[in-house]
Tab-separated table of N, CA and C in Angstrom:
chain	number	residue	atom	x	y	z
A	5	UNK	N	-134.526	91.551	55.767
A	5	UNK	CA	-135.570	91.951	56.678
A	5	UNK	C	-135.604	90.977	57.845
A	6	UNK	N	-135.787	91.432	59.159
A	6	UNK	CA	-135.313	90.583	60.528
A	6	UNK	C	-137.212	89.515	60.180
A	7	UNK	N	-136.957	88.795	60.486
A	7	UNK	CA	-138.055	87.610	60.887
A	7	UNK	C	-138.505	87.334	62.245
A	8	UNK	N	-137.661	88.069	62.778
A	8	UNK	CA	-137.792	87.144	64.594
A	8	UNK	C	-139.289	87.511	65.182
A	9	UNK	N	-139.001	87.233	66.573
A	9	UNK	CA	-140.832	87.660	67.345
A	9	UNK	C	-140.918	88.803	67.519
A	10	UNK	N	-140.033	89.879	66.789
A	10	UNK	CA	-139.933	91.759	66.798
A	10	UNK	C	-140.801	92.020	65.747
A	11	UNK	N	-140.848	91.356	64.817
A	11	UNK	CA	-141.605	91.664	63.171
A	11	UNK	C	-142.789	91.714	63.265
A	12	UNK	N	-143.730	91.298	63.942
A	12	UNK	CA	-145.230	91.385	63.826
A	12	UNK	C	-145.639	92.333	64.950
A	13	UNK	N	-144.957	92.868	65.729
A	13	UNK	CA	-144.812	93.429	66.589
A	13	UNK	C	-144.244	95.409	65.545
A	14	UNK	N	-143.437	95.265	64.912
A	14	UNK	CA	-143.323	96.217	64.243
A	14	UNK	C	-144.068	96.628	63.157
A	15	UNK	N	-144.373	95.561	62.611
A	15	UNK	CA	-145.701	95.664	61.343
A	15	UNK	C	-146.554	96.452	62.363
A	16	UNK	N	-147.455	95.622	63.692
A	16	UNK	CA	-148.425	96.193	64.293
A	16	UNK	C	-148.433	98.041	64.682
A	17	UNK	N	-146.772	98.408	64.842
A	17	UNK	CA	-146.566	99.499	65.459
A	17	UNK	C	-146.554	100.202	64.404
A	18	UNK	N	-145.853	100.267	63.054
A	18	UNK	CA	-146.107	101.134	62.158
A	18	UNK	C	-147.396	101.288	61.642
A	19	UNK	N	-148.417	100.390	61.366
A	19	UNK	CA	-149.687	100.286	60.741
A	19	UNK	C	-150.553	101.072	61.988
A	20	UNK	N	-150.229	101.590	63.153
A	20	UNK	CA	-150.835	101.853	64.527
A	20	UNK	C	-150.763	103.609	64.149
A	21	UNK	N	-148.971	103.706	63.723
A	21	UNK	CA	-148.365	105.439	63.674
A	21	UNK	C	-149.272	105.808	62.340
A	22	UNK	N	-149.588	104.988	61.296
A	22	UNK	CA	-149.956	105.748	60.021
A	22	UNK	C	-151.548	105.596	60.441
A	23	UNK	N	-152.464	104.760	60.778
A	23	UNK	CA	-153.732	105.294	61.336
A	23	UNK	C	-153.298	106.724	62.051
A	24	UNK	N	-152.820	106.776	63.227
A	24	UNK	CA	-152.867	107.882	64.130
A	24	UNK	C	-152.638	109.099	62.957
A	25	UNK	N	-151.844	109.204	62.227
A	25	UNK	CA	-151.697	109.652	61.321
A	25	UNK	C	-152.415	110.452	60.557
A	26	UNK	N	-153.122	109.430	60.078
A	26	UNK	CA	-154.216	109.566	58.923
A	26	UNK	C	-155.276	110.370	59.875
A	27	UNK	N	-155.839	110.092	61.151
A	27	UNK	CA	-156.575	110.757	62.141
A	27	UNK	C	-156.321	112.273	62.106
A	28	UNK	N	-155.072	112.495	62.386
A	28	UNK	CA	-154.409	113.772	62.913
A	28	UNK	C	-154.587	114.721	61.937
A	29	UNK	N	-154.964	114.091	60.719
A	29	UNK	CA	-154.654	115.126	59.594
A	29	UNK	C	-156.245	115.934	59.134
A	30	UNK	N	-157.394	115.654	59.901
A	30	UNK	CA	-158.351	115.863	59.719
A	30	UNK	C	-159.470	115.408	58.982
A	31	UNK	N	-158.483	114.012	57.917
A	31	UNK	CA	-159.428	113.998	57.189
A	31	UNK	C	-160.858	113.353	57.821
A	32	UNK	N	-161.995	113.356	56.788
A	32	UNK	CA	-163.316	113.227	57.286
A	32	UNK	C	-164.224	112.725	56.370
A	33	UNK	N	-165.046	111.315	55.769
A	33	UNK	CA	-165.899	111.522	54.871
A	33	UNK	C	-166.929	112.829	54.990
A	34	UNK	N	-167.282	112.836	53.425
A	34	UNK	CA	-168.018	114.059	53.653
A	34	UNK	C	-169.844	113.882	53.730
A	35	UNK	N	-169.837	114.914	54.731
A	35	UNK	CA	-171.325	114.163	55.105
A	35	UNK	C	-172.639	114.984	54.234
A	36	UNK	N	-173.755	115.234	54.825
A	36	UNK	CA	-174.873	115.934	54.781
A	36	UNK	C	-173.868	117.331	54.894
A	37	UNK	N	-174.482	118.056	53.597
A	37	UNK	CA	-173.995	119.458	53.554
A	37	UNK	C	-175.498	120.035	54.093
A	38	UNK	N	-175.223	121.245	54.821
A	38	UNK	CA	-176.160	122.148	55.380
A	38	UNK	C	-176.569	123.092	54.013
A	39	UNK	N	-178.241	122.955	54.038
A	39	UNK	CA	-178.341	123.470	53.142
A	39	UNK	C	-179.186	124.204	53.662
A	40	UNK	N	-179.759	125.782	52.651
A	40	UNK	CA	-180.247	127.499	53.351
A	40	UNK	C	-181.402	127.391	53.376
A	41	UNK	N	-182.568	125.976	52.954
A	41	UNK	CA	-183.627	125.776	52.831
A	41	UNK	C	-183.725	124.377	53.084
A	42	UNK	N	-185.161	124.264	53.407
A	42	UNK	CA	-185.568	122.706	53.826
A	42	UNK	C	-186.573	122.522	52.589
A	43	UNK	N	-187.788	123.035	51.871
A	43	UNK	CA	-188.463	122.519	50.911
A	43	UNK	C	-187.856	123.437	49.825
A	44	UNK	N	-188.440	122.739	48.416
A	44	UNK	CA	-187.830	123.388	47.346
A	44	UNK	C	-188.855	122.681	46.312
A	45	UNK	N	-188.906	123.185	45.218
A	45	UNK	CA	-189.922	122.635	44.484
A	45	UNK	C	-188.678	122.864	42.995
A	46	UNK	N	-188.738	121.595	42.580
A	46	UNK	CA	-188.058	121.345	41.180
A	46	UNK	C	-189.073	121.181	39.845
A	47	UNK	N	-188.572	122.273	38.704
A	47	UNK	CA	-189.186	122.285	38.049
A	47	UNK	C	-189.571	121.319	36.885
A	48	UNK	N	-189.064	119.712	37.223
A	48	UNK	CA	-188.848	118.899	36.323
A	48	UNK	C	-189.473	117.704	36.556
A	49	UNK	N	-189.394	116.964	35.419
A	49	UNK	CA	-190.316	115.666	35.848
A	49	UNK	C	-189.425	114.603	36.934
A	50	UNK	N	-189.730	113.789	37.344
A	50	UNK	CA	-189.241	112.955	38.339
A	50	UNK	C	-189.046	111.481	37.636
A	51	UNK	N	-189.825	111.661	36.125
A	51	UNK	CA	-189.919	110.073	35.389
A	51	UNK	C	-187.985	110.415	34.545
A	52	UNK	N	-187.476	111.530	34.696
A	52	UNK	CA	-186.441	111.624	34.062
A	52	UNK	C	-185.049	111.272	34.914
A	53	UNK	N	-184.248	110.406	34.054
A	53	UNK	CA	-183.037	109.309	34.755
A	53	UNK	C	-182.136	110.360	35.570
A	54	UNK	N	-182.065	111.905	35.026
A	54	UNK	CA	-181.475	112.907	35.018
A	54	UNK	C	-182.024	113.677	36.472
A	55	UNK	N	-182.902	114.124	36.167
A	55	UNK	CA	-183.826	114.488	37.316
A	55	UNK	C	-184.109	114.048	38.617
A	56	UNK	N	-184.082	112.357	38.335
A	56	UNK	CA	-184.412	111.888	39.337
A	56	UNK	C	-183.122	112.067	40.486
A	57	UNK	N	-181.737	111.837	39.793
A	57	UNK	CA	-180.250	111.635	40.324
A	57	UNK	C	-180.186	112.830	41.285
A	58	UNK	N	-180.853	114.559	40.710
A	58	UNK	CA	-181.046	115.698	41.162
A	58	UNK	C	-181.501	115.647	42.461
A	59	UNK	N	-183.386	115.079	42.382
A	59	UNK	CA	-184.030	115.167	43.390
A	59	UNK	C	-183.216	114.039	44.412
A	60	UNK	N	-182.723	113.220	43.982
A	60	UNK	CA	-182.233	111.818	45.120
A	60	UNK	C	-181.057	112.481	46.112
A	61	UNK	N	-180.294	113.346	45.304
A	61	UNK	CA	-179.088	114.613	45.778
A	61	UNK	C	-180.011	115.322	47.213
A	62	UNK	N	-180.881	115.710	46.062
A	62	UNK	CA	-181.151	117.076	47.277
A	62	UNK	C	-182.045	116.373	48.767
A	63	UNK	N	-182.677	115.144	48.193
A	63	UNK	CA	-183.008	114.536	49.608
A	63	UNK	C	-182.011	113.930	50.647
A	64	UNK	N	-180.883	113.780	49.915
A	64	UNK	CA	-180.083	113.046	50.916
A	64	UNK	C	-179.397	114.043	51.479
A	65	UNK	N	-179.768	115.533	51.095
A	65	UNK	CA	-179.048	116.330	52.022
A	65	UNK	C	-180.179	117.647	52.745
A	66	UNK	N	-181.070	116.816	52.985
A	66	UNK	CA	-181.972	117.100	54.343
A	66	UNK	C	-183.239	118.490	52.906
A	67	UNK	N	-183.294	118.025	51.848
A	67	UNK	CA	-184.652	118.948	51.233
A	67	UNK	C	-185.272	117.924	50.826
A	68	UNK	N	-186.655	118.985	51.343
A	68	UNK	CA	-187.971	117.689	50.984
A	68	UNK	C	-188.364	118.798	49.645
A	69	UNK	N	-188.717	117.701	48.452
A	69	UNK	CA	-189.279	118.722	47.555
A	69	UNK	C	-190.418	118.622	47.368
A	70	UNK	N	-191.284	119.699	47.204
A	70	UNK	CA	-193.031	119.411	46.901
A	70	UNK	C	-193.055	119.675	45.942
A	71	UNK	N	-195.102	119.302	45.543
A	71	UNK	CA	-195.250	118.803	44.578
A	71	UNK	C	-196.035	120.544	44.132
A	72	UNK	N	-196.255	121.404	44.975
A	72	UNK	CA	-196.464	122.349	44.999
A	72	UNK	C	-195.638	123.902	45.135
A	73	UNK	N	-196.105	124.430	43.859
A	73	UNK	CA	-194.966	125.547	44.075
A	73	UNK	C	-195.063	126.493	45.262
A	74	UNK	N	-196.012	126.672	45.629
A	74	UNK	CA	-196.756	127.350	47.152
A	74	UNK	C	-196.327	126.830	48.427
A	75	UNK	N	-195.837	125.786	48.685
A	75	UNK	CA	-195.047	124.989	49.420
A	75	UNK	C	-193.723	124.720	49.670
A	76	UNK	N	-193.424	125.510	48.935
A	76	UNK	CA	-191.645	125.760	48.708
A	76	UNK	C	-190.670	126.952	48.700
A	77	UNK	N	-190.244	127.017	49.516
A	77	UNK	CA	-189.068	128.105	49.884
A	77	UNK	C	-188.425	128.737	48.634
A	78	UNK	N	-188.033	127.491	47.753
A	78	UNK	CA	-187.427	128.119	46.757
A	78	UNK	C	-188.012	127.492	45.810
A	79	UNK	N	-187.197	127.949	44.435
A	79	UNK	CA	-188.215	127.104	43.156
A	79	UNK	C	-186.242	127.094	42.326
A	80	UNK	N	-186.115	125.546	41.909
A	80	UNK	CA	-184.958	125.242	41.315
A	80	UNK	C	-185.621	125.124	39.895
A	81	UNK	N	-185.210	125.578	39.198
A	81	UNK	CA	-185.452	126.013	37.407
A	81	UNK	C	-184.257	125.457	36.406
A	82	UNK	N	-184.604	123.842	35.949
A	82	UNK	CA	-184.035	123.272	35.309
A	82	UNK	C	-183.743	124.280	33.875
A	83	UNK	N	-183.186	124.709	33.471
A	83	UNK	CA	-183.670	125.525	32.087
A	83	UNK	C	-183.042	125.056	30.802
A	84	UNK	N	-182.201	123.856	31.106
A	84	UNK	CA	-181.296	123.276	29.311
A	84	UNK	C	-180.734	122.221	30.002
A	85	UNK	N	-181.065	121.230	29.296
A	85	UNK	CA	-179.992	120.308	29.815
A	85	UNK	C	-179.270	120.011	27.901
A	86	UNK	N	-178.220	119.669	27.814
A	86	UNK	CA	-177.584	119.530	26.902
A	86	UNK	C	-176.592	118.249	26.696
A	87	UNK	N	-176.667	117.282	26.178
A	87	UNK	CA	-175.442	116.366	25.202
A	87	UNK	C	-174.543	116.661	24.437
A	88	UNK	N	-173.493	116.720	24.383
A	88	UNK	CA	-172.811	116.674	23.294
A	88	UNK	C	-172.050	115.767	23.180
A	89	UNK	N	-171.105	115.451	21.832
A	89	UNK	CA	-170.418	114.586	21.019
A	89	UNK	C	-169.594	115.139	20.177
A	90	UNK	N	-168.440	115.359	20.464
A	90	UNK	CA	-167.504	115.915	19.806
A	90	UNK	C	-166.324	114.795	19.369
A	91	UNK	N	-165.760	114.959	17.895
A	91	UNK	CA	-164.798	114.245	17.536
A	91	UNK	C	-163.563	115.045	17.754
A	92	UNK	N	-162.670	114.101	18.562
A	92	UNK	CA	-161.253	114.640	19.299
A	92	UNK	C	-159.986	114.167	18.338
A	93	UNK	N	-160.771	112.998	17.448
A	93	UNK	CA	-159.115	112.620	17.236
A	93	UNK	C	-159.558	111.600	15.737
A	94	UNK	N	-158.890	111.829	14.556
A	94	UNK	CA	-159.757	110.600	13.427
A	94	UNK	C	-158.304	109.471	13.616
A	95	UNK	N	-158.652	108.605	12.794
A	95	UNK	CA	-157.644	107.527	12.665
A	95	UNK	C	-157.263	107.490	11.201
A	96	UNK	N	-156.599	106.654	10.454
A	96	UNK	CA	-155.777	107.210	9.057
A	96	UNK	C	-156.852	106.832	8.146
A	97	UNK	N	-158.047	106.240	8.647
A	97	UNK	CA	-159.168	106.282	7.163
A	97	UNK	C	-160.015	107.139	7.751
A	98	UNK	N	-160.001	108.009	8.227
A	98	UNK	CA	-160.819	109.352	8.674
A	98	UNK	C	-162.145	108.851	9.297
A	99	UNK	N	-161.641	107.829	10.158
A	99	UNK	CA	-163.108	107.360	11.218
A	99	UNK	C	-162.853	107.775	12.808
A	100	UNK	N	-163.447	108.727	13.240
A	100	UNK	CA	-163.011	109.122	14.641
A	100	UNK	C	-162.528	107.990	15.447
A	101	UNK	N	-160.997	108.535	16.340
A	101	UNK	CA	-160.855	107.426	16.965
A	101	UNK	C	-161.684	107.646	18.194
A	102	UNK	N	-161.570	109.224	18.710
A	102	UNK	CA	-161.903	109.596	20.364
A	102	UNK	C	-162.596	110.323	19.725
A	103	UNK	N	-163.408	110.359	20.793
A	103	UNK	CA	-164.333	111.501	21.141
A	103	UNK	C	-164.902	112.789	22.476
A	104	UNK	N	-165.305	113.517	23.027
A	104	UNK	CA	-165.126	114.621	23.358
A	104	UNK	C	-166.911	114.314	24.301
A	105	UNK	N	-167.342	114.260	25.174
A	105	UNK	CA	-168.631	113.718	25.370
A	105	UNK	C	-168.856	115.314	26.498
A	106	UNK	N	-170.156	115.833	26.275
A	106	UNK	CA	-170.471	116.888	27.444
A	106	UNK	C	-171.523	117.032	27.689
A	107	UNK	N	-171.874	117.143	28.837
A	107	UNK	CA	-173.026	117.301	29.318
A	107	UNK	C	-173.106	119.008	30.030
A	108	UNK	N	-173.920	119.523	29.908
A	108	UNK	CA	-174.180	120.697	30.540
A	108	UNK	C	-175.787	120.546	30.545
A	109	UNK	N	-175.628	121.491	32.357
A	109	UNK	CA	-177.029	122.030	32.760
A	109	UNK	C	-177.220	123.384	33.322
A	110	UNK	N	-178.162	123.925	32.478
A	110	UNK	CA	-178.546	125.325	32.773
A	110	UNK	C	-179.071	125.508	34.170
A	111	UNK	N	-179.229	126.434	34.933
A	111	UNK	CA	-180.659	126.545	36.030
A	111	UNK	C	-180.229	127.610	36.835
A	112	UNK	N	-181.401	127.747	37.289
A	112	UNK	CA	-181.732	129.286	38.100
A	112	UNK	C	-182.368	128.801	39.326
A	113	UNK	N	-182.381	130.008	40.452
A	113	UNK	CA	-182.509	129.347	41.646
A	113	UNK	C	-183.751	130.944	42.156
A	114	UNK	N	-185.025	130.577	42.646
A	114	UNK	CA	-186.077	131.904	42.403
A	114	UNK	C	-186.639	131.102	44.176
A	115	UNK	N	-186.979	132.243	44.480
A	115	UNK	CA	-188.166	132.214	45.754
A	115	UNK	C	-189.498	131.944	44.935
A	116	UNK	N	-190.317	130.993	45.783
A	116	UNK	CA	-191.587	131.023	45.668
A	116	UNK	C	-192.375	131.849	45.190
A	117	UNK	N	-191.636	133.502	45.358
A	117	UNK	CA	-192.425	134.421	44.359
A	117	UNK	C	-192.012	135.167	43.428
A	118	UNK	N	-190.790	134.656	42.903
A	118	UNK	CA	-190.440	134.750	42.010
A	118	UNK	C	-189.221	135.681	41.962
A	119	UNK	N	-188.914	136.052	43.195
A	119	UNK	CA	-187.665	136.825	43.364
A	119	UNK	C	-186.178	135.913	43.069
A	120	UNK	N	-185.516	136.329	42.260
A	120	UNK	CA	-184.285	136.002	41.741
A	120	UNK	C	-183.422	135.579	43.066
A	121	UNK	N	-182.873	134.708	43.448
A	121	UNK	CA	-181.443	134.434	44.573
A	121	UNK	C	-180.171	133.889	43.496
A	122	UNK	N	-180.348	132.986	42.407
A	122	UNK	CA	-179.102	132.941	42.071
A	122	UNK	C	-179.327	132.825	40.001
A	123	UNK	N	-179.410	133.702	39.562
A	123	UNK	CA	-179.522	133.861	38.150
A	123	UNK	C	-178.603	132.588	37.191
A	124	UNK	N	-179.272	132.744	36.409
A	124	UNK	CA	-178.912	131.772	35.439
A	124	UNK	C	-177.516	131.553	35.389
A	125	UNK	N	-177.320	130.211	35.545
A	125	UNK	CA	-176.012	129.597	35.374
A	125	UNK	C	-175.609	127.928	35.084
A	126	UNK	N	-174.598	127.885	34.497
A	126	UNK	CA	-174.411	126.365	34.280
A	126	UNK	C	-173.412	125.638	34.604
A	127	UNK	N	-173.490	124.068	34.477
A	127	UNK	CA	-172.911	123.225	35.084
A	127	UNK	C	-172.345	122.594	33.848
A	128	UNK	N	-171.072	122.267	33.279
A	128	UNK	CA	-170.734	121.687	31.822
A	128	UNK	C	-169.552	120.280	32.602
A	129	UNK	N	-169.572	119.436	32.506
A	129	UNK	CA	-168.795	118.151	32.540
A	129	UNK	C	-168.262	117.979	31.290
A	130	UNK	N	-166.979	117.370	31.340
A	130	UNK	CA	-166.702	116.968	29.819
A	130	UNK	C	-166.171	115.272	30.561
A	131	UNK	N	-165.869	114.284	29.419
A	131	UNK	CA	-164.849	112.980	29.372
A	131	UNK	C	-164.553	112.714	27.732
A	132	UNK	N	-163.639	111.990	28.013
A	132	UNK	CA	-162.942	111.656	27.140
A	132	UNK	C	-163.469	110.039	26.922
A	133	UNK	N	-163.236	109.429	25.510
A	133	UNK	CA	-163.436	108.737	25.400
A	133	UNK	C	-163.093	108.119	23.723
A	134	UNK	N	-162.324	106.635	23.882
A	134	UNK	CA	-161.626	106.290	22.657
A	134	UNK	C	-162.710	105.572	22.166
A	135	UNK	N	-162.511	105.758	20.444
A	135	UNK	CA	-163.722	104.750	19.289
A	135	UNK	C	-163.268	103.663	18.810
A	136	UNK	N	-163.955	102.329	18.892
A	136	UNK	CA	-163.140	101.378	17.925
A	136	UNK	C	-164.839	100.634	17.187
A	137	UNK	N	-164.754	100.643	15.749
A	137	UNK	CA	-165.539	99.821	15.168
A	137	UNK	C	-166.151	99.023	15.723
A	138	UNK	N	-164.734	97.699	16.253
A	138	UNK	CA	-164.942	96.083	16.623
A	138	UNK	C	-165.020	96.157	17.392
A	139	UNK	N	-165.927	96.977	18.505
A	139	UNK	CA	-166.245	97.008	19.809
A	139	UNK	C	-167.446	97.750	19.875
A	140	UNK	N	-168.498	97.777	18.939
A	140	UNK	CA	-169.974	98.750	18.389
A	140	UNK	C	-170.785	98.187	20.234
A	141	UNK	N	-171.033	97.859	20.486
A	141	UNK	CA	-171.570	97.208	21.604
A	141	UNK	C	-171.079	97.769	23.117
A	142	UNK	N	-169.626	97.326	23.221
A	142	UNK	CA	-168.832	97.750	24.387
A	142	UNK	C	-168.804	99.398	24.202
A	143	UNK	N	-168.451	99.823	23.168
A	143	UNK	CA	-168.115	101.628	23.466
A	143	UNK	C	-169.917	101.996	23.282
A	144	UNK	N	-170.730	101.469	22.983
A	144	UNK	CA	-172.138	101.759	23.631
A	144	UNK	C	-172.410	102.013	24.944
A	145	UNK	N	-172.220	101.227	25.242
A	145	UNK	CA	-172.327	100.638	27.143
A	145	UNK	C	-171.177	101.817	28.033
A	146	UNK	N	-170.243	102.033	27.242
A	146	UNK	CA	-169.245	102.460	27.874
A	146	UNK	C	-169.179	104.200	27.651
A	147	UNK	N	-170.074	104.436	26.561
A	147	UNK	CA	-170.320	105.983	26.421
A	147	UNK	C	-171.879	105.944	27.412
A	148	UNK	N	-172.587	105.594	27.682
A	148	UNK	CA	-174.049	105.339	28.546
A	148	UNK	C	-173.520	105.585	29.837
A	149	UNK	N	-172.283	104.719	29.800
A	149	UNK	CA	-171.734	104.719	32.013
A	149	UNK	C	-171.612	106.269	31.934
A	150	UNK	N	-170.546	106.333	31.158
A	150	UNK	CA	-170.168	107.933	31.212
A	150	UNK	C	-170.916	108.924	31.397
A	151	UNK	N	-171.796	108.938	30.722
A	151	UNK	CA	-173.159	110.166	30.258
A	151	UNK	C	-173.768	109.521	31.666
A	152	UNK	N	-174.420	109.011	32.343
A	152	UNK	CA	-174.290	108.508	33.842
A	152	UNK	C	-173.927	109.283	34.825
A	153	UNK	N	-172.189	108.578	34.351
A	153	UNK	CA	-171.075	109.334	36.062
A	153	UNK	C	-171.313	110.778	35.824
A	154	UNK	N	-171.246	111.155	34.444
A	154	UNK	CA	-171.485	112.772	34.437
A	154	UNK	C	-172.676	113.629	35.160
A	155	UNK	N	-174.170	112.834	34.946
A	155	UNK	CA	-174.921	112.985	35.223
A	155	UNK	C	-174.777	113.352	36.754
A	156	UNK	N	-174.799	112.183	37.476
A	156	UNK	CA	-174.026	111.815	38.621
A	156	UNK	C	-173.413	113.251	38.819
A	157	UNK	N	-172.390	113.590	38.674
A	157	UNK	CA	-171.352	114.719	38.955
A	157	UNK	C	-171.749	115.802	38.983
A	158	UNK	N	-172.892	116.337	37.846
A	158	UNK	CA	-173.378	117.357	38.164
A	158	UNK	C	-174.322	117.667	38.921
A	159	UNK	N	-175.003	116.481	39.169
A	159	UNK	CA	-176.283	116.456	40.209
A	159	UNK	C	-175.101	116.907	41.487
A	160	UNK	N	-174.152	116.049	41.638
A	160	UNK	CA	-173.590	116.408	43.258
A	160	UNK	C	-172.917	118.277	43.325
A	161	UNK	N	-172.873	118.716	42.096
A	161	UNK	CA	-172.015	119.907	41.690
A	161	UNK	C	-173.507	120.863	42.002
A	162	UNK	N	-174.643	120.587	41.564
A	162	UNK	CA	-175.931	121.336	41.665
A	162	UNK	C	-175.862	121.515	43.451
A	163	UNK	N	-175.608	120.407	44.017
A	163	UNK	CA	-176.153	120.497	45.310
A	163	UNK	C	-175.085	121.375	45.856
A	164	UNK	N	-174.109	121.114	45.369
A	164	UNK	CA	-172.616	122.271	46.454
A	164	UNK	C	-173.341	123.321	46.588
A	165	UNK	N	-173.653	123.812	44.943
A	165	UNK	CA	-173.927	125.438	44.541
A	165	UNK	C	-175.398	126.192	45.081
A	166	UNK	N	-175.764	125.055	45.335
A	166	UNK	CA	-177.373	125.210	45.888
A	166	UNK	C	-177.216	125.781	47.329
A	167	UNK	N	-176.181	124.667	48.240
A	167	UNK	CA	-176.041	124.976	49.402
A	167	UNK	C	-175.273	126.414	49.874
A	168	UNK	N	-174.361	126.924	48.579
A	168	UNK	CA	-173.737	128.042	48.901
A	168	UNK	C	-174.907	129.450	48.798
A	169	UNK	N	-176.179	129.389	48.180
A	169	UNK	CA	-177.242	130.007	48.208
A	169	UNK	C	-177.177	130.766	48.793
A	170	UNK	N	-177.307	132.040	49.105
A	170	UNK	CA	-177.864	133.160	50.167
A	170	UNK	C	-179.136	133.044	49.697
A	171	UNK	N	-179.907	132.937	50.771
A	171	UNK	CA	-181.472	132.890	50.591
A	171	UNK	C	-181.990	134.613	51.321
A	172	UNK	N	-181.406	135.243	52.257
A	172	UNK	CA	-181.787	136.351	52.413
A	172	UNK	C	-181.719	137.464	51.471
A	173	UNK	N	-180.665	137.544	50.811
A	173	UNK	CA	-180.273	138.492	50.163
A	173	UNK	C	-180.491	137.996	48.571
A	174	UNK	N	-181.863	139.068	48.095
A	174	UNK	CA	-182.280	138.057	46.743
A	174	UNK	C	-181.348	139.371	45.305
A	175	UNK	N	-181.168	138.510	44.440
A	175	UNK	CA	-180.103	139.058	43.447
A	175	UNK	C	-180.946	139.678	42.775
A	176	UNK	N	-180.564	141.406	42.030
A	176	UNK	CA	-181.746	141.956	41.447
A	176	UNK	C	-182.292	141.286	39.787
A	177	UNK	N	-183.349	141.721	39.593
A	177	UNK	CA	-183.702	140.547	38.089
A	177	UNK	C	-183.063	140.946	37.167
């Protein structure tokens, strides 16, 4: 590889072509999704770790939610939230090694008076995740993150599906 006073000069020019690059190609963080309503009233408590991740979603993408159902465009209808724990895999004294972790959430999406826009449907996450005895502590902590990021994931998966909403055209009951 040449060393001379061309080299930092070529580092500078290639690291210059792959920005321009990276520009050209459109990419974009992704911002505030436009969503078909501005208030919304959620049917859930706000003291819940789950709930709260929901409502924190839908404010950061321009809905204020009230505390009143009369005040709200739409009404979001938590209807199941679900855990599971599934054994994926045992080890040779028949103690699970992995396990199978899922979260699913039910919900329905209604006008203020009760007219149907998007009927019951759900959101299911799965992860994977290995068991060891001598680690009772760490695979605690480490099944908690998970059940978390999942959480996490579907709250951001609620908001896509929310925003794809037709709010004019309400779905029959």
């Amino acid at each position: 590889m040449k060393t001379g006073p061309l080299a930092p000069r070529r580092r500078l020019l290639l690291a210059g072509l792959a920005t321009l690059g990276l520009a050209g190609c459109g990419f974009h963080l992704r911002g505030q999704l436009d969503m078909p309503f501005q208030r919304a009233y959620l049917n859930a408590s706000r003291n819940d770790p789950f709930m709260n991740r929901i409502a924190r979603q839908l404010e950061i993408n321009g809905v204020v939610l009230t505390e009143r159902l009369k005040e709200a465009e739409v009404v979001i209808r938590i209807i199941n939230i679900k855990r599971e724990r599934d054994i994926l895999s045992l080890n040779r004294a028949g103690k699970a090694r992995e396990y199978r972790l899922t979260t699913t959430l039910s919900f329905a999406v209604e006008r203020a008076d009760g007219t149907t826009l998007r009927p019951a449907e759900g959101i299911a996450v799965r992860r994977d995740v290995t068991y060891d005895d001598t680690q009772l502590l760490a695979k605690g902590q480490e099944e908690a993150m998970l059940y978390r990021d999942m959480e996490d994931d579907i709250a951001q998966q609620l908001v896509r599906r929310l925003a794809a909403t037709k709010t004019d055209t309400p779905t029959a009951r």
